[in-house]
Coordinates of C-alpha atoms in Angstrom, one line a residue:
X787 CA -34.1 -8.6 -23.6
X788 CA -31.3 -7.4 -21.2
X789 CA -32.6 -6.8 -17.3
X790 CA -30.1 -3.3 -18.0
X791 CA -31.5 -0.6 -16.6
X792 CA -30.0 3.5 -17.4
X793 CA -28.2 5.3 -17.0
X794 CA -25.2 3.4 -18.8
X795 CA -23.3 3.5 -21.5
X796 CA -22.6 0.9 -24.6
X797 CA -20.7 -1.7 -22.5
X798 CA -22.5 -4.4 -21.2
X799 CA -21.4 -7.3 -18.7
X800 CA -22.4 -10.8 -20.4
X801 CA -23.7 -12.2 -17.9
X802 CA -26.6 -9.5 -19.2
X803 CA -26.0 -10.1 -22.3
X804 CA -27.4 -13.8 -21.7
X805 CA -30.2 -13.2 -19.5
X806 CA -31.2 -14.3 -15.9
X807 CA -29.2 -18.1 -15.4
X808 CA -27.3 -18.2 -12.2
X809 CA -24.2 -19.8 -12.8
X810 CA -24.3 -21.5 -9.2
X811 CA -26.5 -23.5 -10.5
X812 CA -25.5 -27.0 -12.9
X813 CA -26.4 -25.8 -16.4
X814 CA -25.1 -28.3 -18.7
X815 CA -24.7 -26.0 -21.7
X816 CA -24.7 -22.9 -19.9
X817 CA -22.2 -20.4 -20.7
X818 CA -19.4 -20.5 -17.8
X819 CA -17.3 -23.4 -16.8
X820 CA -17.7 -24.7 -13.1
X821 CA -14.9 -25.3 -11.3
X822 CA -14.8 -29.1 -12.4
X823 CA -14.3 -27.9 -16.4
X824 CA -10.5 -27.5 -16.9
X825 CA -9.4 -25.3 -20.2
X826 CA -7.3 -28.0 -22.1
X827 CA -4.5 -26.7 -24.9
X828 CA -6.9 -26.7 -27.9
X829 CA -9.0 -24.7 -26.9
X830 CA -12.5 -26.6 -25.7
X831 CA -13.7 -26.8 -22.3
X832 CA -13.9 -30.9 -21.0
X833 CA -17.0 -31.6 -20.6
X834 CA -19.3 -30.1 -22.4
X835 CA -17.0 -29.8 -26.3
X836 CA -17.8 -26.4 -26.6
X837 CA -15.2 -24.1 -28.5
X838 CA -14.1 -21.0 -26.5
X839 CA -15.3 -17.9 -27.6
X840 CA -14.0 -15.9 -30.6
X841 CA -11.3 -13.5 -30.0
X842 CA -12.8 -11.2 -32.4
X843 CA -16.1 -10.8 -30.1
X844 CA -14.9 -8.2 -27.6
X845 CA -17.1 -8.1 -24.3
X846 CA -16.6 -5.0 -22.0
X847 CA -16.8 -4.3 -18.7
X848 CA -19.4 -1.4 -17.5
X849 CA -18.1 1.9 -17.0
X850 CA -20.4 2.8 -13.8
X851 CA -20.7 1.2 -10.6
X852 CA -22.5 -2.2 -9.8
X853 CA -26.6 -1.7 -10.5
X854 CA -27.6 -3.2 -7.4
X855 CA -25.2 -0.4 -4.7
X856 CA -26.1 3.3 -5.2
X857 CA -23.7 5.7 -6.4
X858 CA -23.9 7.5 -3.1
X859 CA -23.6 4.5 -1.0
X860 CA -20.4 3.8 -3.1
X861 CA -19.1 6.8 -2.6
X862 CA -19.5 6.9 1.1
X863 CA -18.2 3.2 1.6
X864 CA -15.0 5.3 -0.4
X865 CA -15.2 7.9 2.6
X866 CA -15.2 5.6 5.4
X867 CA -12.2 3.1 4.2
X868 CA -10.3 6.4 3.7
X869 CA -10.8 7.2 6.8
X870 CA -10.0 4.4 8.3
X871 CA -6.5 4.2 6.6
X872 CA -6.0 7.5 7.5
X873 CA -6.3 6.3 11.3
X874 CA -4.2 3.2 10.0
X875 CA -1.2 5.1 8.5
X876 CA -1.8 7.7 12.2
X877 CA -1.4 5.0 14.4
X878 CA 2.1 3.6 12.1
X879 CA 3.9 6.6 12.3
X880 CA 3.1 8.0 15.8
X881 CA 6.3 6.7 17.1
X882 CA 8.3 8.6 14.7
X883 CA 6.8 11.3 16.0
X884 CA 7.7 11.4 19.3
X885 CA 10.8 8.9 18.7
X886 CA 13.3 11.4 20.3
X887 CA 10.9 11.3 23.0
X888 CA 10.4 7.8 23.6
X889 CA 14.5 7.2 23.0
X890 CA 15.4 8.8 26.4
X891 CA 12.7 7.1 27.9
X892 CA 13.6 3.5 27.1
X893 CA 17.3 4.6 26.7
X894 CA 18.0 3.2 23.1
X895 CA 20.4 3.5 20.3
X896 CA 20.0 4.3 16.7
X897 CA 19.3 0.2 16.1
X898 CA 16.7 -0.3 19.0
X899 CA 15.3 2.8 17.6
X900 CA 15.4 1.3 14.1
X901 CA 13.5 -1.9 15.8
X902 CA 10.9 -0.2 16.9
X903 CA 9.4 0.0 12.9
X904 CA 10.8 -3.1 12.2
X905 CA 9.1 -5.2 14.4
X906 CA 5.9 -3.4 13.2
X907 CA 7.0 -4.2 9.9
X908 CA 7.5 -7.8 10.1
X909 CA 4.3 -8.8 12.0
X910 CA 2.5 -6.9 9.5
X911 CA 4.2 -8.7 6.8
X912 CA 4.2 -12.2 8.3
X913 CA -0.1 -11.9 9.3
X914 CA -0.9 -10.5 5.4
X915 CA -0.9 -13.9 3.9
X916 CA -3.1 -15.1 6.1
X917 CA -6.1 -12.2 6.0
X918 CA -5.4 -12.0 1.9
X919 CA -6.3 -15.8 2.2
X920 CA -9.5 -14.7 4.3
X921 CA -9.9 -12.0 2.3
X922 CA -10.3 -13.6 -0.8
X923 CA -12.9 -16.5 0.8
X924 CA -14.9 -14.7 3.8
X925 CA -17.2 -12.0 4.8
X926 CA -14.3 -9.0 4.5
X927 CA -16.4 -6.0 6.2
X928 CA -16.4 -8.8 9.9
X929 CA -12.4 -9.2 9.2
X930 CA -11.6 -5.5 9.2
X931 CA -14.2 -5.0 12.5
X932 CA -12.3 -7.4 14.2
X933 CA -8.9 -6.0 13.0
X934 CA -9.3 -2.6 13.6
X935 CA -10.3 -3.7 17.4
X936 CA -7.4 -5.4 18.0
X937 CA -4.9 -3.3 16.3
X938 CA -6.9 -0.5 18.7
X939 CA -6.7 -2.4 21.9
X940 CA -3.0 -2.9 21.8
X941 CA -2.5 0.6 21.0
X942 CA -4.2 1.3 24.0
X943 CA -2.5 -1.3 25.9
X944 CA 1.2 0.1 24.9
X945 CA 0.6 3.3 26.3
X946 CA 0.7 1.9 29.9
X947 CA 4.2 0.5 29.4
X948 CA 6.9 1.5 32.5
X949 CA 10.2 2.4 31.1
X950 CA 11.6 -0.8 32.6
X951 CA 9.6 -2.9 30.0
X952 CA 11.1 -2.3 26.6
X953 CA 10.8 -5.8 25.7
X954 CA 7.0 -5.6 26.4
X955 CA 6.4 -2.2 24.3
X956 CA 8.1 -4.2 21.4
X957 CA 6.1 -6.9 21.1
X958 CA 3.0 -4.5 21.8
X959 CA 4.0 -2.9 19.0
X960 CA 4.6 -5.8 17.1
X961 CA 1.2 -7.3 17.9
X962 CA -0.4 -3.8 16.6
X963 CA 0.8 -4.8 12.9
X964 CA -1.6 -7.9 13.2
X965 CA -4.6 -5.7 13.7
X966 CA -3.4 -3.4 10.6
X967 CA -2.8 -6.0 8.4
X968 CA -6.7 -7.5 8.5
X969 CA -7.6 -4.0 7.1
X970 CA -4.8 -3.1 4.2
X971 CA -5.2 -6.4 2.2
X972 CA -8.5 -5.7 2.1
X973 CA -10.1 -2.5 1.8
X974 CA -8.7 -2.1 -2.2
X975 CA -10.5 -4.8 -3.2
X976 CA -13.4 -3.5 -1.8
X977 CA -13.0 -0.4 -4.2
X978 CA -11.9 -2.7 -7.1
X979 CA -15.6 -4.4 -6.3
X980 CA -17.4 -1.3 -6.7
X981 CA -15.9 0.9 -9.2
X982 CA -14.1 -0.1 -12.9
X983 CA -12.0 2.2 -15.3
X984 CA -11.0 5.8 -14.3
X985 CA -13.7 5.5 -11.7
X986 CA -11.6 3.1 -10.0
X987 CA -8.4 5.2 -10.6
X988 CA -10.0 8.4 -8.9
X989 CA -11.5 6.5 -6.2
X990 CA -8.4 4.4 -5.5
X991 CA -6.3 7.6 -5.2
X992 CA -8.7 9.5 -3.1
X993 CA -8.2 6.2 -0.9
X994 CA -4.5 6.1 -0.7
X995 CA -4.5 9.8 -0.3
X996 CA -4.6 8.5 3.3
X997 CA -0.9 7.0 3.2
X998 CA 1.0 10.1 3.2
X999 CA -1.6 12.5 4.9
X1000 CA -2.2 9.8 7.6
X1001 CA 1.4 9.5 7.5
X1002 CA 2.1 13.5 8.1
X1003 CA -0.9 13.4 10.6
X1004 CA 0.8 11.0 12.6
X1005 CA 3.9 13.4 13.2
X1006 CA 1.8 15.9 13.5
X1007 CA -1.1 14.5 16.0
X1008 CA 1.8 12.8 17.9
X1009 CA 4.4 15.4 18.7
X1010 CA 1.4 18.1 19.7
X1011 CA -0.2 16.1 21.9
X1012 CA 3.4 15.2 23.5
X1013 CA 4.3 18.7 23.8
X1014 CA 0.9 19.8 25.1
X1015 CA 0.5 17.1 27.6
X1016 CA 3.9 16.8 28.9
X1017 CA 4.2 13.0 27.9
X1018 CA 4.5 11.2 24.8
X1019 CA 2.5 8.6 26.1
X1020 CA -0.5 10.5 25.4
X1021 CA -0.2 10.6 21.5
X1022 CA -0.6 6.8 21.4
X1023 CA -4.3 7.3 22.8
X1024 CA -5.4 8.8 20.2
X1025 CA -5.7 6.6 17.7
X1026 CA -7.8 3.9 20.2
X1027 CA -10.2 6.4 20.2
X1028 CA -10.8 7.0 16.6
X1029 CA -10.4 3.3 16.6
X1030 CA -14.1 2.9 18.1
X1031 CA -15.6 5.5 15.6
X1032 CA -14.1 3.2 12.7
X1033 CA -16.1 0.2 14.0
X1034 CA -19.5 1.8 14.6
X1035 CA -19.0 3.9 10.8
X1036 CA -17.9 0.3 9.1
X1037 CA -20.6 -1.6 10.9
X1038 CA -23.3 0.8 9.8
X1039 CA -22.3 2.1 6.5
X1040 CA -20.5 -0.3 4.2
X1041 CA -21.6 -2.5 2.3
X1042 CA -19.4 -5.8 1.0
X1043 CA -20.3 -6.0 -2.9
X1044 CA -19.7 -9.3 -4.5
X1045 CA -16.4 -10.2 -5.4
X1046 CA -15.8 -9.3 -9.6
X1047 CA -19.5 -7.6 -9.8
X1048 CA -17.9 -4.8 -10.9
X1049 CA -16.3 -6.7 -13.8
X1050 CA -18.8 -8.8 -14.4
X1051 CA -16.4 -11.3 -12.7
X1052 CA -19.1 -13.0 -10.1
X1053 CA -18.9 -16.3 -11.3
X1054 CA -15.5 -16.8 -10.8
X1055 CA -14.9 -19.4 -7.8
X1056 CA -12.1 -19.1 -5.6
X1057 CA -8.9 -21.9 -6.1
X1058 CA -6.7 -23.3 -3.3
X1059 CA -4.1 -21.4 -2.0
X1060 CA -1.4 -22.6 -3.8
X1061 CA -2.8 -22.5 -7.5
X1062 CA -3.2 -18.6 -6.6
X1063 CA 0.6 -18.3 -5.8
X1064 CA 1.7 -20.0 -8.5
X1065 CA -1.0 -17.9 -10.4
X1066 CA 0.9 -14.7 -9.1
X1067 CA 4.4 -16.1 -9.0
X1068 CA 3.7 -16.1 -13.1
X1069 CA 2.2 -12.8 -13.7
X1070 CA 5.0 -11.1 -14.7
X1071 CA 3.5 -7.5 -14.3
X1072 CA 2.6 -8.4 -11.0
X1073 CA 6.4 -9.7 -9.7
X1074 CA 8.1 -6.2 -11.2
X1075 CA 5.3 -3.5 -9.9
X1076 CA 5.4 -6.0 -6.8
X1077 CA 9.9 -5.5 -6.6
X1078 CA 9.6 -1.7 -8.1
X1079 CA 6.9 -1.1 -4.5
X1080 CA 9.3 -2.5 -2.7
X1081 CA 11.9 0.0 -3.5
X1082 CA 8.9 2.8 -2.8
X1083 CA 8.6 0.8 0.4
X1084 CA 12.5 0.9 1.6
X1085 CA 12.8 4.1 1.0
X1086 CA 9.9 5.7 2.6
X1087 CA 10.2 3.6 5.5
X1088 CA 13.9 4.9 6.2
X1089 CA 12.9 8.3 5.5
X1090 CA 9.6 8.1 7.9
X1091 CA 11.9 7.2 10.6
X1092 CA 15.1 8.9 10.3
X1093 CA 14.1 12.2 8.5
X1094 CA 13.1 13.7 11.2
X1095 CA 16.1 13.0 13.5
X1096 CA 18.5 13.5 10.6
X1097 CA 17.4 17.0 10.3
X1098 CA 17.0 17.8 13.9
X1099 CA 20.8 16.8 14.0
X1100 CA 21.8 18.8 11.2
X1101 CA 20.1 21.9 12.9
X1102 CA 22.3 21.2 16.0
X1103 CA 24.7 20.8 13.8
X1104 CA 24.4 24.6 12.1
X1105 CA 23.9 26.3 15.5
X1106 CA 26.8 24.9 17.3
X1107 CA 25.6 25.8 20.5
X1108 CA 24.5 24.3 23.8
X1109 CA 20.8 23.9 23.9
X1110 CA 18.9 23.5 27.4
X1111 CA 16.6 20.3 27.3
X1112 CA 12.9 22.0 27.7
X1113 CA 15.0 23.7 24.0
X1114 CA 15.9 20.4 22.3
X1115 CA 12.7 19.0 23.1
X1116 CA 10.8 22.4 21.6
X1117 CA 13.0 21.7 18.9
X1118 CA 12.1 18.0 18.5
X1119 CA 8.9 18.9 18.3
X1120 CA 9.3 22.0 15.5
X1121 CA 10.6 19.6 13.2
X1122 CA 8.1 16.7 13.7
X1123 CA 5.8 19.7 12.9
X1124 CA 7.5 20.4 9.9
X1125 CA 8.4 17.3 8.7
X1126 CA 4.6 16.2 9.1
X1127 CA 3.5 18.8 7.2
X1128 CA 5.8 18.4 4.3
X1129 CA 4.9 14.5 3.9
X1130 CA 0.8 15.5 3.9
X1131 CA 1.4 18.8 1.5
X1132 CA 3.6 15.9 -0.8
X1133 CA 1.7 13.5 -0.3
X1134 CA -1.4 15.5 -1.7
X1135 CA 0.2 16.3 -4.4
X1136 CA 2.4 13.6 -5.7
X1137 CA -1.2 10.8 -5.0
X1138 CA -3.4 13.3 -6.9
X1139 CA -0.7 14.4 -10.0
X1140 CA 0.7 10.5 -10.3
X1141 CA -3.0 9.2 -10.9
X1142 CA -4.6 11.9 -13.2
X1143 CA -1.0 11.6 -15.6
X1144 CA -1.8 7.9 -15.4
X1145 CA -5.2 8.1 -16.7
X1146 CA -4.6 11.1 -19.2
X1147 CA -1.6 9.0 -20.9
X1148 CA -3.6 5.9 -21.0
X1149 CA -4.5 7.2 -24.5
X1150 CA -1.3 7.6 -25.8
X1151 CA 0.6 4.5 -23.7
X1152 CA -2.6 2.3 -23.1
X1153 CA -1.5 0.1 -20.0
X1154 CA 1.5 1.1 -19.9
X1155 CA 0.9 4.5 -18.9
X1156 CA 0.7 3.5 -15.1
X1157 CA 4.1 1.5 -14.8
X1158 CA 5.9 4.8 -16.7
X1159 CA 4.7 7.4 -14.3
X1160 CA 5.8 5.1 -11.6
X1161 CA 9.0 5.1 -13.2
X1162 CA 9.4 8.4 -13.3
X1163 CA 8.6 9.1 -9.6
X1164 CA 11.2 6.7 -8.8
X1165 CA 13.9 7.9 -11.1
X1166 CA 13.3 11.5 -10.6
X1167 CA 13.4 11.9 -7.0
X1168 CA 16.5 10.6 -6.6
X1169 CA 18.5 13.7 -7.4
X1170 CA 16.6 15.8 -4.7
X1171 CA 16.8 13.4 -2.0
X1172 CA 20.1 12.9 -2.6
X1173 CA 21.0 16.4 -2.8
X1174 CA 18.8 17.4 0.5
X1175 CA 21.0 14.6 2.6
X1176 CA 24.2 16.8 1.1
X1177 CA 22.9 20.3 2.1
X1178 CA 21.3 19.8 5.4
X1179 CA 24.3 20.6 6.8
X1180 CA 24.4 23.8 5.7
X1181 CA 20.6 25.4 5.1
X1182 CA 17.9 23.7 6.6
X1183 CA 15.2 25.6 4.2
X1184 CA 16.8 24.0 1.6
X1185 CA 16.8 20.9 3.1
X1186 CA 12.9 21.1 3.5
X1187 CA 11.8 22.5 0.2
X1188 CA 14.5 18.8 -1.6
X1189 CA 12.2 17.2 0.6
X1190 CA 9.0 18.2 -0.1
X1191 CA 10.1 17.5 -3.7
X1192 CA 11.3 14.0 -3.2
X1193 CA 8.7 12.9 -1.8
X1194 CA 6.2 14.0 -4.4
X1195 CA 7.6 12.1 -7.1
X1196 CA 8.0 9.2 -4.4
X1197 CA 4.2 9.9 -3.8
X1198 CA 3.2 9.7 -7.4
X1199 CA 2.8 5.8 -7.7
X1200 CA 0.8 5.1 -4.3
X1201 CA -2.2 4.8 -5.8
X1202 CA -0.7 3.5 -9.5
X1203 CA 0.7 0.7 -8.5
X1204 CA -2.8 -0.5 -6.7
X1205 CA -4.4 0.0 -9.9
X1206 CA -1.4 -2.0 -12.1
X1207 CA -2.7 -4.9 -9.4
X1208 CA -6.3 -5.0 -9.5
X1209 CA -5.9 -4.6 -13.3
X1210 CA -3.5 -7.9 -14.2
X1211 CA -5.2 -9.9 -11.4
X1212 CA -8.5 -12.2 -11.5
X1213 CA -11.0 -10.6 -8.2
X1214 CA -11.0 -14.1 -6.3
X1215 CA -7.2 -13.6 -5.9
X1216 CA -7.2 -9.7 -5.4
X1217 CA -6.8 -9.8 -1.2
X1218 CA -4.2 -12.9 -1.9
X1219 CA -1.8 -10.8 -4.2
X1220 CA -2.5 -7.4 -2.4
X1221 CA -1.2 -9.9 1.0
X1222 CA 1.3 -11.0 -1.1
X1223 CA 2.9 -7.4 -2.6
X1224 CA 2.8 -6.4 0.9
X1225 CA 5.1 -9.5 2.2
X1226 CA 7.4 -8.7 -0.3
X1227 CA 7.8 -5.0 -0.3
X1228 CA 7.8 -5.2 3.7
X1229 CA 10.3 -7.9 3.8
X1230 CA 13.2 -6.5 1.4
X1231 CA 11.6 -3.0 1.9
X1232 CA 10.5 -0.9 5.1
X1233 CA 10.9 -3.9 7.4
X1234 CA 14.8 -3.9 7.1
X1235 CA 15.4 -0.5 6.1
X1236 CA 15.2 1.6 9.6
X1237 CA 17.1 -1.5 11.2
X1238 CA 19.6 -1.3 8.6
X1239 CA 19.8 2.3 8.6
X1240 CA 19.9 2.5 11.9
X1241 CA 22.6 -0.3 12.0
X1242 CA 24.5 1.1 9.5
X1243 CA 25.0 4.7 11.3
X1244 CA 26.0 2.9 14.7
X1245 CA 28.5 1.3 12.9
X1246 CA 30.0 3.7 10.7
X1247 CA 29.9 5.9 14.0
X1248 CA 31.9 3.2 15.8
X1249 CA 33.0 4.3 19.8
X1250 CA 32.6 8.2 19.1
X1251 CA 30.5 10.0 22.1
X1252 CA 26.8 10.5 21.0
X1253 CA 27.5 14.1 19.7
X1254 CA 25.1 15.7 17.5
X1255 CA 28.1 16.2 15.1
X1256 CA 29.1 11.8 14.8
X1257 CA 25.5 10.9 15.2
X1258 CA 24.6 13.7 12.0
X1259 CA 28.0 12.1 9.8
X1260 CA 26.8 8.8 10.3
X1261 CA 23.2 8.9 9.7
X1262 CA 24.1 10.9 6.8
X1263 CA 25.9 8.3 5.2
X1264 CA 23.8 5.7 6.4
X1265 CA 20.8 7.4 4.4
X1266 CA 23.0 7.4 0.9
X1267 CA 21.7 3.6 0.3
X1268 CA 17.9 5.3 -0.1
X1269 CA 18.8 7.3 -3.2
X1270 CA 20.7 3.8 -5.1
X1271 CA 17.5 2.0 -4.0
X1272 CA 15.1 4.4 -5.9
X1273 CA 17.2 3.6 -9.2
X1274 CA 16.2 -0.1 -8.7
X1275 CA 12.8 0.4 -8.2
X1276 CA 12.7 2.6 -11.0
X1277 CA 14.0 -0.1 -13.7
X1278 CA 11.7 -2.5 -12.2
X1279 CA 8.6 -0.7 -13.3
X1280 CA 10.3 0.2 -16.3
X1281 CA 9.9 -4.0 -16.7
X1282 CA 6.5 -4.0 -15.7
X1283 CA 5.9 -1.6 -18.9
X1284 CA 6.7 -4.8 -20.9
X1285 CA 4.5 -6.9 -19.9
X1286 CA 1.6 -5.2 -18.5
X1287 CA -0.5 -5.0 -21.7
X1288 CA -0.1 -8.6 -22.0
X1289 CA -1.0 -9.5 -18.7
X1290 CA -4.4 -7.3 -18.4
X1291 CA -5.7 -8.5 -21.4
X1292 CA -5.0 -12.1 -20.5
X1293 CA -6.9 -11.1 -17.2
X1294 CA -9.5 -9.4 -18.8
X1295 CA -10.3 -12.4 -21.3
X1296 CA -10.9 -15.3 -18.0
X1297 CA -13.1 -12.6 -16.1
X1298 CA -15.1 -11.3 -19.6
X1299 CA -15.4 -15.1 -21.0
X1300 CA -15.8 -16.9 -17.7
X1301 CA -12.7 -18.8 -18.1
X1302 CA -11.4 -20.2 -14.3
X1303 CA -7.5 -19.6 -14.4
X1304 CA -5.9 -22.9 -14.9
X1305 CA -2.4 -22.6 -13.4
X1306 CA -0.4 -25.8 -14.1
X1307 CA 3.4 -26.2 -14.5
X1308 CA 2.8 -27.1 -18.2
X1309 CA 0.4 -25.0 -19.4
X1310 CA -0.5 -21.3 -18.3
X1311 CA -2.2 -20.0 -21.3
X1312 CA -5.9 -18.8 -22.1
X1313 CA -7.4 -19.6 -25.0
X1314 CA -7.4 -16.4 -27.7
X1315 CA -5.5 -13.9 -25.1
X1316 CA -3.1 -11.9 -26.7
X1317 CA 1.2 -13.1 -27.4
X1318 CA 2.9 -13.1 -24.4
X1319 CA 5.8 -10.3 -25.2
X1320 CA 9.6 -11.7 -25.5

C-alpha cells in the first residue's frame, strides 16, 4: 500500500507506486538502473535482461509540492530567492544608473562606458560553468552563501576607488560577476525541486519578477541616492548592505530539497561533465530557447545601458539650449527616474501576462505554448522599439510610453524560457544547462552588446566634438542593430516550437522510468520516447 499521504490528486510518483526500496542501495531486480546499467538499442537494460517499460503505461509526476517540505516553507524559500535576485539584478544595473555620473568622474568615452557592463558580463559568463558544475553535485544553499558574500564585498570594495584608478574599478567590477554567478545558476533549480506543473510556472515568474523590477530598482535606488548624497559613490553601498540580510534570511530559512523530488527524479545520479554537454549540445529545444535568450539578452543589455543616455541626449536635443551643470545632472537623474520606473511597471507586466498566456494555451498548443509566446514578445516589440529610437527626437512622451511597450513584450519570456529548460532537461543537469544558457546568451548577447553599441556610436561619430546633437545621431544609429536582433531571436523560438514536445517527453520518460541518459555519439535514444520530429 502506497506511504501517500492527502491531500493529492490522482498522479502518483513510482517510486510510491513500488513501495519503500531505496535505490542507493544494490537491488538486483529492483526497478531503476544504477549508474553501471547502460540502456543498449533494443531496448533491455545490461545486466539484469529486463525489458523497459511499456510505453502504454503512463506514470505522472505529482501536481503539489514534495511531501516531506511544507507548503509554506516552499513558499517562503520562493520569497527569499526572489529577493535575493532582486538585490542581484540592483546591484547589475546600478552603474547605469549613475553612468553619466561616474563618466565625468573616470573621464570615459562611449566604449569605456560600454566596458563597464561588459566586463561584468564576461566574468559572469566565464564563472557560470563552473558553479552549474557545483550546482549540479554540491550542497547549493553553502554556494550561494558564499556567492552572495563575495559578490557583496567587492561591491563594497569598489566604492572606495579614486578617480585615478579606472583600471582597478574594472576589474572590481569584473570580480562582482563571480559572486553573481554562484547564485543565478542556481536558485531555478531550486524552484524546479520544489514545485512541478503550473505551480512551477507561477512560482518561477514570481521569481524572475525580480529581473526587471530589480533591474528598474537599480536606476532608481542608484540615481536617488546619488542625487541625495551628492556622490554616486554612495549608491554602490547599498547593495552590500542588503547583501548581509540575504545571508542571515538564506542561512535560516531555506531549505535545499533533493534534486528531481519534485519529479520523482531522486534516483537519478549525476554524469561527468562532459556526457552532460554533449547531453545539452543534442537537445534541440534547449540550443534554440538557449540562441532565441540570447537575442532577449543583446537587446536588453544595450537598452539597460544606453536607454537612459540616449534619451537624456534626445532631450538636449529638443531644448536646444545651454543647461548649467547642477541642471544636466538634475536632468540625469529625472530620466534614470523615469527610465527605472518604466522597466519595473514593464517588467511587471510583460513577466506576469507572458507566463499566465503560457499556461492558459498549454491546452490548445501543449508544449509548445511557451516557445510561441516567446515568439511573440520577440517579434512584436520590434516595431515600438524601433519606432521609439525614430521619435525621440521629437517627443519625449512618446518616446517613453514605445518604451514601456517594448519592453513588455521583451519581458514576456523571462520566466518562459526558464520553464522551456527545466522542462526538456533531466534535474542532475539543471545548474549545468542553466550555466550553460547563461554562457551563451552573455557571450553573443549582453556581454558584447553595450561594447558594441558603444563602439559603434564612437565610430559612426568619428572626430565631431562631444555635442549632445553627434553623440544623439550616433547612438541613434548605433541602437538600430537591437530591433534586427529581436527578429532573430524571434525565429529561433519559433524552432524551439518544433522540437519542444519531443524533447519533454523524451525527458519525462528517463526521470518517470528511471532511465540514466545515455549520451553516446552513436546512439542518443530512450527506449519508447516519442519520434523525434523531421
Amino acid at each position: 500500500m502506497s506511504g501517500l499521504e492527502p491531500p493529492f490528486d490522482d498522479t502518483v510518483v513510482l517510486q510510491d507506486m513500488i513501495g519503500e526500496q531505496s535505490y542507493d542501495e544494490d537491488v538486483p531486480n529492483g526497478i531503476f538502473p544504477d549508474d553501471t546499467e547502460k540502456i543498449i538499442s533494443d531496448g533491455r537494460l545490461e545486466g539484469n535482461g529486463r525489458e523497459d517499460p511499456d510505453d502504454s503505461v503512463e506514470v505522472k509526476i505529482p501536481s503539489e509540492r514534495p511531501h516531506n517540505i511544507t507548503k509554506a516553507r516552499s513558499y517562503v524559500i520562493v520569497a527569499v530567492l526572489l529577493f535575493i535576485n532582486l538585490l542581484n539584478y540592483m546591484d547589475r544595473f546600478t552603474i547605469a544608473g549613475v553612468l553619466t555620473k561616474i563618466r565625468p568622474y573616470y573621464q570615459l568615452d562611449d566604449q569605456l562606458s560600454g566596458l563597464l557592463q561588459t566586463v561584468f558580463i564576461v566574468s559572469y559568463m566565464l564563472l557560470s560553468p563552473l558553479f552549474g558544475y557545483l550546482g549540479d553535485r554540491y550542497n547549493r544553499k553553502i554556494i550561494m552563501v558564499a556567492g552572495i558574500c563575495f559578490w557583496s564585498g567587492i561591491t563594497l570594495a569598489s566604492s572606495f576607488v579614486p578617480a585615478n584608478m579606472f583600471g582597478l574599478f574594472l576589474f572590481l567590477r569584473g570580480c562582482v560577476g563571480i559572486g553573481e554567478a554562484s547564485y543565478s545558476t542556481i536558485a531555478p533549480t531550486l524552484i524546479a525541486d520544489l514545485f512541478v506543473k503550473d505551480m512551477r510556472t507561477k512560482m518561477l515568474a514570481i521569481f524572475y519578477f525580480a529581473i526587471p523590477i530589480g533591474s528598474g530598482l537599480g536606476y532608481i535606488v542608484g540615481s536617488e541616492i546619488a542625487t541625495a548624497l551628492g556622490n554616486w559613490k554612495w549608491a554602490l553601498r547599498v547593495t552590500p548592505v542588503l547583501g548581509v540580510i540575504c545571508v542571515i534570511l538564506i542561512s535560516t530559512l531555506v531549505k535545499e530539497p533533493p534534486r528531481g523530488q519534485a519529479e520523482g527524479g531522486t534516483h537519478l545520479h549525476s554524469t561527468s561533465y562532459l556526457d552532460d554537454l554533449k547531453y545539452l549540445l543534442k537537445n534541440k529545444s534547449f540550443v534554440w530557447s538557449t540562441l532565441g535568450f540570447t537575442s532577449v539578452a543583446f537587446v536588453t543589455g544595450a537598452l539597460a545601458l544606453w536607454a537612459p543616455t540616449y534619451v537624456y541626449n534626445s532631450i538636449l536635443v529638443q531644448d536646444q539650449v545651454d543647461r548649467t551643470p547642477k541642471q544636466k545632472d538634475d536632468l540625469s537623474s529625472s530620466v534614470s527616474l523615469t527610465f527605472g520606473i518604466i522597466t519595473c511597471l514593464a517588467g511587471f507586466f510583460g513577466v506576469g501576462i507572458g507566463a499566465e498566456s503560457a499556461r492558459r494555451l498549454r491546452s490548445k498548443f501543449d508544449a509548445r505554448a511557451d516557445p510561441f509566446v516567446c515568439a511573440f514578445g520577440l517579434l512584436s516589440c520590434m516595431p515600438f522599439l524601433y519606432v521609439a529610437i525614430v521619435v525621440s527626437q521629437y517627443n519625449t512622451i512618446v518616446t517613453w510610453v514605445l518604451i514601456f511597450l517594448g519592453e513588455t513584450l521583451l519581458c514576456l519570456n523571462w520566466s518562459i524560457v526558464a520553464d522551456i529548460l527545466l522542462g526538456v532537461v533531466i534535474p542532475t543537469r539543471r545548474s549545468t544547462a542553466e550555466a550553460v544558457q547563461i554562457v551563451m546568451s552573455h557571450l553573443l548577447g549582453d556581454a558584447g552588446s553595450p561594447y558594441l553599441i558603444g563602439l559603434m556610436s564612437d565610430k559612426i561619430r568619428g572626430n565631431e566634438p562631444k555635442y549632445p546633437q553627434y553623440e544623439y545621431f550616433a547612438l541613434q544609429y548605433a541602437l538600430y542593430i537591437t530591433a534586427f536582433v529581436a527578429v532573430l531571436g524571434g525565429g529561433a523560438f519559433l524552432a524551439t516550437a518544433i522540437y519542444i514536445v519531443y524533447d519533454k517527453k523524451k525527458t519525462d520518460k528517463i526521470i518517470h522510468e528511471g532511465l540514466q541518459a545515455e549520451v553516446s555519439t552513436e546512439e542518443d535514444t530512450v527506449p519508447g520516447a516519442p519520434a523525434e520530429p523531421i
